[in-house]
PDB file of C-alpha atoms in Angstrom:
ATOM      1  CA  UNK O   1      -0.022   0.302   0.166  1.00 48.00           C
ATOM      2  CA  UNK O   2       1.025   3.404  -0.458  1.00 53.00           C
ATOM      3  CA  UNK O   3      -0.096   6.896   0.192  1.00 55.00           C
ATOM      4  CA  UNK O   4      -2.124   7.023  -3.091  1.00 56.00           C
ATOM      5  CA  UNK O   5      -4.175   4.598  -1.495  1.00 69.00           C
ATOM      6  CA  UNK O   6      -5.694   7.060   1.124  1.00 76.00           C
ATOM      7  CA  UNK O   7      -8.172   8.890  -1.175  1.00 78.00           C
ATOM      8  CA  UNK O   8      -9.844   5.466  -1.770  1.00 82.00           C
ATOM      9  CA  UNK O   9      -9.788   4.220   1.930  1.00 82.00           C
ATOM     10  CA  UNK O  10     -11.576   7.511   3.259  1.00 80.00           C
ATOM     11  CA  UNK O  11     -14.210   6.817   0.264  1.00 83.00           C
ATOM     12  CA  UNK O  12     -14.665   3.336   1.600  1.00 83.00           C
ATOM     13  CA  UNK O  13     -14.932   4.801   5.071  1.00 81.00           C
ATOM     14  CA  UNK O  14     -17.232   7.655   3.772  1.00 82.00           C
ATOM     15  CA  UNK O  15     -19.387   4.652   2.022  1.00 83.00           C
ATOM     16  CA  UNK O  16     -19.412   2.381   4.939  1.00 82.00           C
ATOM     17  CA  UNK O  17     -20.879   5.318   7.242  1.00 79.00           C
ATOM     18  CA  UNK O  18     -23.387   6.542   5.068  1.00 79.00           C
ATOM     19  CA  UNK O  19     -24.572   3.265   3.814  1.00 80.00           C
ATOM     20  CA  UNK O  20     -24.851   3.930   0.181  1.00 82.00           C
ATOM     21  CA  UNK O  21     -22.755   5.335  -2.921  1.00 83.00           C
ATOM     22  CA  UNK O  22     -24.987   8.079  -3.244  1.00 82.00           C
ATOM     23  CA  UNK O  23     -24.871   8.899   0.384  1.00 80.00           C
ATOM     24  CA  UNK O  24     -20.911   8.896   0.342  1.00 80.00           C
ATOM     25  CA  UNK O  25     -20.879  11.166  -2.747  1.00 82.00           C
ATOM     26  CA  UNK O  26     -23.257  13.710  -1.148  1.00 81.00           C
ATOM     27  CA  UNK O  27     -20.656  13.954   1.810  1.00 77.00           C
ATOM     28  CA  UNK O  28     -17.705  13.864  -0.431  1.00 78.00           C
ATOM     29  CA  UNK O  29     -19.150  16.226  -2.599  1.00 79.00           C
ATOM     30  CA  UNK O  30     -18.198  13.780  -5.719  1.00 83.00           C
ATOM     31  CA  UNK O  31     -20.001  11.891  -8.380  1.00 84.00           C
ATOM     32  CA  UNK O  32     -21.443   8.834  -7.534  1.00 80.00           C
ATOM     33  CA  UNK O  33     -19.839   7.136 -10.020  1.00 82.00           C
ATOM     34  CA  UNK O  34     -16.570   8.382  -8.565  1.00 84.00           C
ATOM     35  CA  UNK O  35     -17.208   6.955  -5.446  1.00 82.00           C
ATOM     36  CA  UNK O  36     -17.792   3.366  -7.117  1.00 83.00           C
ATOM     37  CA  UNK O  37     -14.799   3.386  -9.086  1.00 84.00           C
ATOM     38  CA  UNK O  38     -12.716   4.346  -5.956  1.00 84.00           C
ATOM     39  CA  UNK O  39     -13.984   0.975  -4.138  1.00 85.00           C
ATOM     40  CA  UNK O  40     -13.872  -0.913  -6.814  1.00 86.00           C
ATOM     41  CA  UNK O  41     -10.042  -0.008  -7.853  1.00 85.00           C
ATOM     42  CA  UNK O  42      -9.282  -0.335  -3.737  1.00 84.00           C
ATOM     43  CA  UNK O  43     -10.955  -3.794  -3.745  1.00 84.00           C
ATOM     44  CA  UNK O  44      -9.051  -4.777  -7.235  1.00 85.00           C
ATOM     45  CA  UNK O  45      -5.671  -4.008  -5.727  1.00 83.00           C
ATOM     46  CA  UNK O  46      -6.127  -5.814  -2.634  1.00 83.00           C
ATOM     47  CA  UNK O  47      -7.638  -8.701  -4.434  1.00 84.00           C
ATOM     48  CA  UNK O  48     -10.589  -8.881  -1.701  1.00 84.00           C
ATOM     49  CA  UNK O  49     -14.044  -7.905  -1.700  1.00 87.00           C
ATOM     50  CA  UNK O  50     -14.666  -5.267   1.021  1.00 85.00           C
ATOM     51  CA  UNK O  51     -18.496  -3.997   0.376  1.00 86.00           C
ATOM     52  CA  UNK O  52     -21.458  -6.138   0.147  1.00 82.00           C
ATOM     53  CA  UNK O  53     -23.847  -4.487  -2.048  1.00 78.00           C
ATOM     54  CA  UNK O  54     -27.398  -5.355  -3.184  1.00 69.00           C
ATOM     55  CA  UNK O  55     -30.549  -3.115  -4.804  1.00 61.00           C
ATOM     56  CA  UNK O  56     -31.523  -1.187  -1.170  1.00 68.00           C
ATOM     57  CA  UNK O  57     -28.180  -1.088   0.715  1.00 72.00           C
ATOM     58  CA  UNK O  58     -24.335  -1.191   1.248  1.00 82.00           C
ATOM     59  CA  UNK O  59     -22.441  -2.909   3.865  1.00 82.00           C
ATOM     60  CA  UNK O  60     -18.752  -4.159   4.866  1.00 85.00           C
ATOM     61  CA  UNK O  61     -18.083  -7.552   4.440  1.00 87.00           C
ATOM     62  CA  UNK O  62     -16.278  -9.100   7.272  1.00 86.00           C
ATOM     63  CA  UNK O  63     -12.670  -8.298   5.494  1.00 86.00           C
ATOM     64  CA  UNK O  64     -13.970  -4.828   4.671  1.00 80.00           C
ATOM     65  CA  UNK O  65     -15.283  -4.385   8.662  1.00 83.00           C
ATOM     66  CA  UNK O  66     -11.895  -5.550  10.113  1.00 85.00           C
ATOM     67  CA  UNK O  67     -10.182  -2.866   7.617  1.00 83.00           C
ATOM     68  CA  UNK O  68     -12.441  -0.149   8.482  1.00 80.00           C
ATOM     69  CA  UNK O  69     -11.956  -0.958  12.264  1.00 83.00           C
ATOM     70  CA  UNK O  70      -8.329  -0.322  11.909  1.00 80.00           C
ATOM     71  CA  UNK O  71      -8.614   2.386   9.444  1.00 79.00           C
ATOM     72  CA  UNK O  72     -10.970   4.453  11.759  1.00 75.00           C
ATOM     73  CA  UNK O  73      -8.355   5.535  14.227  1.00 72.00           C
ATOM     74  CA  UNK O  74      -5.929   6.974  11.715  1.00 73.00           C
ATOM     75  CA  UNK O  75      -8.570   8.465   9.322  1.00 72.00           C
ATOM     76  CA  UNK O  76      -9.444  10.133  13.073  1.00 70.00           C
ATOM     77  CA  UNK O  77      -5.999  11.293  13.470  1.00 70.00           C
ATOM     78  CA  UNK O  78      -5.510  12.719   9.928  1.00 69.00           C
ATOM     79  CA  UNK O  79      -9.161  14.281  10.237  1.00 67.00           C
ATOM     80  CA  UNK O  80      -7.960  16.095  13.802  1.00 66.00           C
ATOM     81  CA  UNK O  81      -4.486  17.191  11.749  1.00 66.00           C
ATOM     82  CA  UNK O  82      -6.370  18.805   9.085  1.00 65.00           C
ATOM     83  CA  UNK O  83      -8.922  20.761  11.380  1.00 62.00           C
ATOM     84  CA  UNK O  84      -5.764  21.799  13.809  1.00 62.00           C
ATOM     85  CA  UNK O  85      -4.311  23.222  10.313  1.00 62.00           C
ATOM     86  CA  UNK O  86      -7.566  24.857   9.389  1.00 58.00           C
ATOM     87  CA  UNK O  87      -8.162  26.223  13.063  1.00 54.00           C
ATOM     88  CA  UNK O  88      -4.664  27.843  13.422  1.00 56.00           C
ATOM     89  CA  UNK O  89      -6.094  30.778  11.707  1.00 57.00           C
ATOM     90  CA  UNK O  90      -6.779  32.228  15.048  1.00 62.00           C
ATOM     91  CA  UNK O  91     -10.166  30.975  15.784  1.00 76.00           C
ATOM     92  CA  UNK O  92     -11.742  27.481  15.598  1.00 86.00           C
ATOM     93  CA  UNK O  93     -13.331  26.137  12.700  1.00 87.00           C
ATOM     94  CA  UNK O  94     -14.695  23.165  11.007  1.00 87.00           C
ATOM     95  CA  UNK O  95     -17.648  20.436  10.909  1.00 89.00           C
ATOM     96  CA  UNK O  96     -18.858  19.618  14.886  1.00 92.00           C
ATOM     97  CA  UNK O  97     -21.171  16.167  14.873  1.00 92.00           C
ATOM     98  CA  UNK O  98     -23.189  15.427  17.977  1.00 93.00           C
ATOM     99  CA  UNK O  99     -25.488  12.714  19.162  1.00 92.00           C
ATOM    100  CA  UNK O 100     -28.205  14.428  21.358  1.00 93.00           C
ATOM    101  CA  UNK O 101     -31.095  13.485  23.385  1.00 91.00           C
ATOM    102  CA  UNK O 102     -34.406  15.302  22.473  1.00 91.00           C
ATOM    103  CA  UNK O 103     -34.715  16.938  25.966  1.00 91.00           C
ATOM    104  CA  UNK O 104     -31.333  17.736  26.228  1.00 92.00           C
ATOM    105  CA  UNK O 105     -31.535  19.601  22.460  1.00 93.00           C
ATOM    106  CA  UNK O 106     -34.863  21.350  23.910  1.00 92.00           C
ATOM    107  CA  UNK O 107     -33.316  22.137  27.639  1.00 92.00           C
ATOM    108  CA  UNK O 108     -29.416  22.308  27.385  1.00 91.00           C
ATOM    109  CA  UNK O 109     -28.543  23.738  23.756  1.00 94.00           C
ATOM    110  CA  UNK O 110     -31.367  25.227  21.855  1.00 92.00           C
ATOM    111  CA  UNK O 111     -31.533  28.475  24.134  1.00 91.00           C
ATOM    112  CA  UNK O 112     -28.167  29.155  23.306  1.00 93.00           C
ATOM    113  CA  UNK O 113     -27.457  28.285  19.718  1.00 94.00           C
ATOM    114  CA  UNK O 114     -27.735  31.681  18.386  1.00 95.00           C
ATOM    115  CA  UNK O 115     -25.132  32.708  20.671  1.00 95.00           C
ATOM    116  CA  UNK O 116     -22.694  29.847  19.978  1.00 95.00           C
ATOM    117  CA  UNK O 117     -23.318  30.467  15.876  1.00 95.00           C
ATOM    118  CA  UNK O 118     -22.483  33.954  16.459  1.00 95.00           C
ATOM    119  CA  UNK O 119     -19.425  33.456  18.679  1.00 94.00           C
ATOM    120  CA  UNK O 120     -18.383  30.705  16.293  1.00 93.00           C
ATOM    121  CA  UNK O 121     -19.372  31.442  12.800  1.00 93.00           C
ATOM    122  CA  UNK O 122     -16.755  29.025  11.345  1.00 91.00           C
ATOM    123  CA  UNK O 123     -17.789  26.152  13.121  1.00 93.00           C
ATOM    124  CA  UNK O 124     -20.706  23.355  11.547  1.00 93.00           C
ATOM    125  CA  UNK O 125     -22.339  22.551  14.632  1.00 95.00           C
ATOM    126  CA  UNK O 126     -24.720  19.683  13.582  1.00 94.00           C
ATOM    127  CA  UNK O 127     -26.788  17.715  16.106  1.00 94.00           C
ATOM    128  CA  UNK O 128     -28.376  14.295  15.729  1.00 92.00           C
ATOM    129  CA  UNK O 129     -31.646  13.517  17.669  1.00 90.00           C
ATOM    130  CA  UNK O 130     -31.257  10.045  19.158  1.00 86.00           C
ATOM    131  CA  UNK O 131     -32.879   9.108  22.675  1.00 80.00           C
ATOM    132  CA  UNK O 132     -30.608   6.087  22.762  1.00 77.00           C
ATOM    133  CA  UNK O 133     -27.078   5.931  24.142  1.00 73.00           C
ATOM    134  CA  UNK O 134     -24.912   6.299  21.246  1.00 73.00           C
ATOM    135  CA  UNK O 135     -21.492   4.988  20.757  1.00 76.00           C
ATOM    136  CA  UNK O 136     -19.722   8.593  19.364  1.00 80.00           C
ATOM    137  CA  UNK O 137     -16.693   6.474  18.068  1.00 75.00           C
ATOM    138  CA  UNK O 138     -19.092   3.893  15.990  1.00 74.00           C
ATOM    139  CA  UNK O 139     -21.541   6.370  15.042  1.00 79.00           C
ATOM    140  CA  UNK O 140     -18.901   8.957  13.708  1.00 79.00           C
ATOM    141  CA  UNK O 141     -19.960  11.628  15.916  1.00 87.00           C
ATOM    142  CA  UNK O 142     -17.507  13.944  17.836  1.00 88.00           C
ATOM    143  CA  UNK O 143     -19.352  14.000  21.139  1.00 91.00           C
ATOM    144  CA  UNK O 144     -22.484  13.320  22.990  1.00 91.00           C
ATOM    145  CA  UNK O 145     -25.154  14.767  25.481  1.00 92.00           C
ATOM    146  CA  UNK O 146     -26.474  12.804  28.002  1.00 89.00           C
ATOM    147  CA  UNK O 147     -27.849  12.507  31.610  1.00 86.00           C
ATOM    148  CA  UNK O 148     -24.962  12.069  33.958  1.00 77.00           C
ATOM    149  CA  UNK O 149     -26.455   9.126  35.127  1.00 68.00           C
ATOM    150  CA  UNK O 150     -26.204   7.440  31.576  1.00 65.00           C
ATOM    151  CA  UNK O 151     -22.777   7.853  30.757  1.00 66.00           C
ATOM    152  CA  UNK O 152     -19.899   5.349  30.083  1.00 64.00           C
ATOM    153  CA  UNK O 153     -16.952   5.303  32.571  1.00 67.00           C
ATOM    154  CA  UNK O 154     -14.684   5.463  29.527  1.00 70.00           C
ATOM    155  CA  UNK O 155     -15.614   8.767  28.581  1.00 78.00           C
ATOM    156  CA  UNK O 156     -14.762  12.146  29.597  1.00 85.00           C
ATOM    157  CA  UNK O 157     -17.777  14.077  30.583  1.00 87.00           C
ATOM    158  CA  UNK O 158     -18.103  17.978  31.210  1.00 90.00           C
ATOM    159  CA  UNK O 159     -21.325  19.100  32.787  1.00 91.00           C
ATOM    160  CA  UNK O 160     -23.606  21.762  30.679  1.00 92.00           C
ATOM    161  CA  UNK O 161     -26.268  22.119  32.579  1.00 86.00           C
ATOM    162  CA  UNK O 162     -27.432  22.101  36.268  1.00 88.00           C
ATOM    163  CA  UNK O 163     -28.896  19.651  38.247  1.00 89.00           C
ATOM    164  CA  UNK O 164     -32.624  19.210  36.896  1.00 91.00           C
ATOM    165  CA  UNK O 165     -36.077  17.073  38.568  1.00 92.00           C
ATOM    166  CA  UNK O 166     -38.886  16.160  37.516  1.00 95.00           C
ATOM    167  CA  UNK O 167     -42.408  17.538  38.180  1.00 97.00           C
ATOM    168  CA  UNK O 168     -45.946  16.035  38.385  1.00 98.00           C
ATOM    169  CA  UNK O 169     -48.325  18.223  37.384  1.00 98.00           C
ATOM    170  CA  UNK O 170     -52.186  18.482  35.798  1.00 98.00           C
ATOM    171  CA  UNK O 171     -54.635  21.231  35.702  1.00 98.00           C
ATOM    172  CA  UNK O 172     -56.618  22.632  38.555  1.00 98.00           C
ATOM    173  CA  UNK O 173     -59.857  21.291  36.857  1.00 97.00           C
ATOM    174  CA  UNK O 174     -58.466  17.982  36.851  1.00 97.00           C
ATOM    175  CA  UNK O 175     -57.407  18.004  40.588  1.00 97.00           C
ATOM    176  CA  UNK O 176     -61.302  19.645  40.863  1.00 96.00           C
ATOM    177  CA  UNK O 177     -62.538  16.239  39.727  1.00 95.00           C
ATOM    178  CA  UNK O 178     -59.969  13.824  40.886  1.00 95.00           C
ATOM    179  CA  UNK O 179     -58.485  13.865  44.567  1.00 95.00           C
ATOM    180  CA  UNK O 180     -54.590  14.736  44.595  1.00 96.00           C
ATOM    181  CA  UNK O 181     -51.917  11.982  45.033  1.00 97.00           C
ATOM    182  CA  UNK O 182     -50.305  11.950  48.134  1.00 96.00           C
ATOM    183  CA  UNK O 183     -48.189   8.623  47.449  1.00 96.00           C
ATOM    184  CA  UNK O 184     -46.470   7.768  44.206  1.00 97.00           C
ATOM    185  CA  UNK O 185     -48.778   4.466  43.925  1.00 96.00           C
ATOM    186  CA  UNK O 186     -52.000   6.678  44.131  1.00 97.00           C
ATOM    187  CA  UNK O 187     -51.332   7.446  40.684  1.00 97.00           C
ATOM    188  CA  UNK O 188     -52.512   4.094  39.724  1.00 96.00           C
ATOM    189  CA  UNK O 189     -55.905   5.390  40.379  1.00 95.00           C
ATOM    190  CA  UNK O 190     -55.089   8.462  38.071  1.00 97.00           C
ATOM    191  CA  UNK O 191     -55.550   9.259  34.148  1.00 97.00           C
ATOM    192  CA  UNK O 192     -51.913   9.391  33.780  1.00 98.00           C
ATOM    193  CA  UNK O 193     -50.118  10.686  30.326  1.00 98.00           C
ATOM    194  CA  UNK O 194     -47.597   8.488  29.341  1.00 97.00           C
ATOM    195  CA  UNK O 195     -44.395   8.346  27.415  1.00 96.00           C
ATOM    196  CA  UNK O 196     -42.775   6.283  25.098  1.00 93.00           C
ATOM    197  CA  UNK O 197     -38.876   6.178  24.118  1.00 88.00           C
ATOM    198  CA  UNK O 198     -37.884   5.974  20.520  1.00 82.00           C
ATOM    199  CA  UNK O 199     -36.700   2.345  21.353  1.00 81.00           C
ATOM    200  CA  UNK O 200     -40.616   1.365  22.181  1.00 87.00           C
ATOM    201  CA  UNK O 201     -40.340   1.255  25.695  1.00 90.00           C
ATOM    202  CA  UNK O 202     -42.935   2.749  28.235  1.00 94.00           C
ATOM    203  CA  UNK O 203     -41.438   4.818  30.686  1.00 93.00           C
ATOM    204  CA  UNK O 204     -41.960   4.095  33.889  1.00 95.00           C
ATOM    205  CA  UNK O 205     -42.368   6.896  36.579  1.00 97.00           C
ATOM    206  CA  UNK O 206     -39.196   6.743  38.968  1.00 95.00           C
ATOM    207  CA  UNK O 207     -39.651   8.361  42.429  1.00 96.00           C
ATOM    208  CA  UNK O 208     -37.323   8.684  45.543  1.00 95.00           C
ATOM    209  CA  UNK O 209     -38.096   9.814  49.073  1.00 94.00           C
ATOM    210  CA  UNK O 210     -35.978   9.008  52.324  1.00 92.00           C
ATOM    211  CA  UNK O 211     -34.132   6.212  50.505  1.00 90.00           C
ATOM    212  CA  UNK O 212     -37.341   4.420  49.162  1.00 93.00           C
ATOM    213  CA  UNK O 213     -37.085   4.079  45.526  1.00 94.00           C
ATOM    214  CA  UNK O 214     -40.533   3.358  43.243  1.00 95.00           C
ATOM    215  CA  UNK O 215     -40.926   2.680  39.711  1.00 95.00           C
ATOM    216  CA  UNK O 216     -44.329   3.142  38.829  1.00 95.00           C
ATOM    217  CA  UNK O 217     -46.224   1.622  35.727  1.00 95.00           C
ATOM    218  CA  UNK O 218     -48.822   4.069  35.380  1.00 96.00           C
ATOM    219  CA  UNK O 219     -51.843   3.868  33.244  1.00 95.00           C
ATOM    220  CA  UNK O 220     -54.183   6.314  31.064  1.00 95.00           C
ATOM    221  CA  UNK O 221     -55.633   7.035  27.711  1.00 92.00           C
ATOM    222  CA  UNK O 222     -52.914   8.983  26.243  1.00 97.00           C
ATOM    223  CA  UNK O 223     -49.162   7.588  25.158  1.00 97.00           C
ATOM    224  CA  UNK O 224     -46.644  10.262  23.267  1.00 97.00           C
ATOM    225  CA  UNK O 225     -43.050  10.253  22.489  1.00 92.00           C
ATOM    226  CA  UNK O 226     -42.575  13.787  22.458  1.00 92.00           C
ATOM    227  CA  UNK O 227     -42.359  16.045  26.115  1.00 94.00           C
ATOM    228  CA  UNK O 228     -43.571  19.275  24.475  1.00 93.00           C
ATOM    229  CA  UNK O 229     -46.704  17.398  23.067  1.00 96.00           C
ATOM    230  CA  UNK O 230     -46.973  15.912  26.897  1.00 97.00           C
ATOM    231  CA  UNK O 231     -46.824  19.007  28.880  1.00 96.00           C
ATOM    232  CA  UNK O 232     -49.399  20.641  26.062  1.00 97.00           C
ATOM    233  CA  UNK O 233     -51.862  17.326  26.665  1.00 97.00           C
ATOM    234  CA  UNK O 234     -51.379  18.230  30.772  1.00 97.00           C
ATOM    235  CA  UNK O 235     -52.505  22.038  29.900  1.00 97.00           C
ATOM    236  CA  UNK O 236     -55.142  20.508  27.881  1.00 97.00           C
ATOM    237  CA  UNK O 237     -56.765  18.765  30.703  1.00 96.00           C
ATOM    238  CA  UNK O 238     -55.897  14.878  29.792  1.00 96.00           C
ATOM    239  CA  UNK O 239     -54.639  14.362  32.693  1.00 97.00           C
ATOM    240  CA  UNK O 240     -51.607  13.907  35.157  1.00 98.00           C
ATOM    241  CA  UNK O 241     -47.941  14.124  33.429  1.00 98.00           C
ATOM    242  CA  UNK O 242     -44.265  13.640  34.662  1.00 98.00           C
ATOM    243  CA  UNK O 243     -41.753  15.835  33.313  1.00 96.00           C
ATOM    244  CA  UNK O 244     -38.600  17.686  33.501  1.00 95.00           C
ATOM    245  CA  UNK O 245     -39.718  20.496  35.572  1.00 94.00           C
ATOM    246  CA  UNK O 246     -37.832  23.157  33.200  1.00 93.00           C
ATOM    247  CA  UNK O 247     -40.858  22.151  30.510  1.00 94.00           C
ATOM    248  CA  UNK O 248     -43.515  23.259  32.701  1.00 96.00           C
ATOM    249  CA  UNK O 249     -42.100  25.925  35.544  1.00 95.00           C
ATOM    250  CA  UNK O 250     -43.987  28.334  33.811  1.00 96.00           C
ATOM    251  CA  UNK O 251     -47.437  26.835  33.806  1.00 97.00           C
ATOM    252  CA  UNK O 252     -46.726  26.116  37.324  1.00 97.00           C
ATOM    253  CA  UNK O 253     -46.022  29.655  38.289  1.00 97.00           C
ATOM    254  CA  UNK O 254     -48.887  31.203  36.598  1.00 97.00           C
ATOM    255  CA  UNK O 255     -51.336  28.279  38.432  1.00 97.00           C
ATOM    256  CA  UNK O 256     -51.946  26.808  34.667  1.00 97.00           C
ATOM    257  CA  UNK O 257     -50.772  23.697  36.044  1.00 98.00           C
ATOM    258  CA  UNK O 258     -50.711  22.088  39.811  1.00 98.00           C
ATOM    259  CA  UNK O 259     -47.787  20.551  41.092  1.00 97.00           C
ATOM    260  CA  UNK O 260     -47.894  17.139  43.079  1.00 97.00           C
ATOM    261  CA  UNK O 261     -45.697  14.872  44.727  1.00 97.00           C
ATOM    262  CA  UNK O 262     -43.177  17.379  44.612  1.00 96.00           C
ATOM    263  CA  UNK O 263     -41.165  15.750  47.781  1.00 96.00           C
ATOM    264  CA  UNK O 264     -41.024  12.585  45.974  1.00 97.00           C
ATOM    265  CA  UNK O 265     -38.767  14.064  43.060  1.00 95.00           C
ATOM    266  CA  UNK O 266     -35.098  14.726  44.159  1.00 91.00           C
ATOM    267  CA  UNK O 267     -32.642  16.825  42.260  1.00 90.00           C
ATOM    268  CA  UNK O 268     -30.172  14.777  39.983  1.00 86.00           C
ATOM    269  CA  UNK O 269     -27.394  15.639  38.100  1.00 86.00           C
ATOM    270  CA  UNK O 270     -28.488  17.339  34.620  1.00 88.00           C
ATOM    271  CA  UNK O 271     -26.734  17.012  31.193  1.00 92.00           C
ATOM    272  CA  UNK O 272     -23.003  16.322  29.840  1.00 91.00           C
ATOM    273  CA  UNK O 273     -21.048  16.576  27.100  1.00 92.00           C
ATOM    274  CA  UNK O 274     -19.080  13.173  26.631  1.00 89.00           C
ATOM    275  CA  UNK O 275     -16.087  12.337  24.218  1.00 86.00           C
ATOM    276  CA  UNK O 276     -13.687   9.701  23.949  1.00 81.00           C
ATOM    277  CA  UNK O 277     -10.017  10.484  25.385  1.00 72.00           C
ATOM    278  CA  UNK O 278      -8.137  11.418  22.783  1.00 60.00           C
ATOM    279  CA  UNK O 279      -4.646  12.452  22.114  1.00 50.00           C
ATOM    280  CA  UNK O 280      -5.392  15.891  20.419  1.00 59.00           C
ATOM    281  CA  UNK O 281      -8.941  17.271  21.261  1.00 75.00           C
ATOM    282  CA  UNK O 282     -10.442  19.111  18.329  1.00 80.00           C
ATOM    283  CA  UNK O 283     -10.317  22.885  18.660  1.00 86.00           C
ATOM    284  CA  UNK O 284     -14.385  23.128  17.272  1.00 90.00           C
ATOM    285  CA  UNK O 285     -14.926  20.734  20.196  1.00 91.00           C
ATOM    286  CA  UNK O 286     -12.777  22.616  22.891  1.00 91.00           C
ATOM    287  CA  UNK O 287     -14.975  25.732  21.799  1.00 93.00           C
ATOM    288  CA  UNK O 288     -17.988  24.040  22.179  1.00 94.00           C
ATOM    289  CA  UNK O 289     -17.225  22.514  25.834  1.00 93.00           C
ATOM    290  CA  UNK O 290     -16.062  25.791  27.074  1.00 93.00           C
ATOM    291  CA  UNK O 291     -19.127  27.648  25.740  1.00 94.00           C
ATOM    292  CA  UNK O 292     -21.537  25.165  27.270  1.00 93.00           C
ATOM    293  CA  UNK O 293     -19.993  23.945  30.398  1.00 89.00           C
ATOM    294  CA  UNK O 294     -21.234  25.177  33.435  1.00 76.00           C
ATOM    295  CA  UNK O 295     -19.815  25.699  37.258  1.00 58.00           C
ATOM    296  CA  UNK O 296     -22.421  24.073  40.225  1.00 49.00           C
TER     297      UNK O 296
END
């Protein structure tokens, strides 16, 4: 192998990540035929099939997966070197790709995205909404955002939000018709607005008080998969909702929603940006971390 193979290897990695020749072509800014030619030429030189192709998708063969596994750190180092060269112009630049759950995007990032874009106009920030925990290296991300309790130990984590807690709420009219719950198990007698994760799992409401932990499979006439929809349904009188309090703080303050079981909703660690340990941290990621991190 010679250094002339590097462009073909980069094309191979792009195809594997996007799952298609056309997707890789869009990412690289070249024609799909050029992508196909680069991969075919590499396979011919190596004498081994690297990609399995069908009419719907493209995936690495066993040999291709092994090559990509060893190739990924080298390409990552090349990307870091190139980004460092670009960013040596006195300010961070380049693409920054993050995996973020919807709630973190709403509560931790969205309020400051405009200010970040103004402060770093040469950074292209891409936020991919994923509620499941994602391996940032395998997913091709620079970093991710998750709750502190969800982080893996081998990741570097920096807090980007204060402690948070849940809030159990419903409208005054709902509680005029139904008794206010005094204990979490009282919720089993109420109409609860349930939440389904993108994985398909229904969230069991979690409570804690004086060392007692309760995980409750509540029931109710409505199942939603978006927190804003849950909040709006509660405001419409559909039942009791359990949300991060930031979603409903204003409605609680102005009396449109009534909070119950507050003593069963302790605070816990908020959101963190996490990323793998690297010999060199990209300036664009450093800028993001420094901009969003908080001192608590």
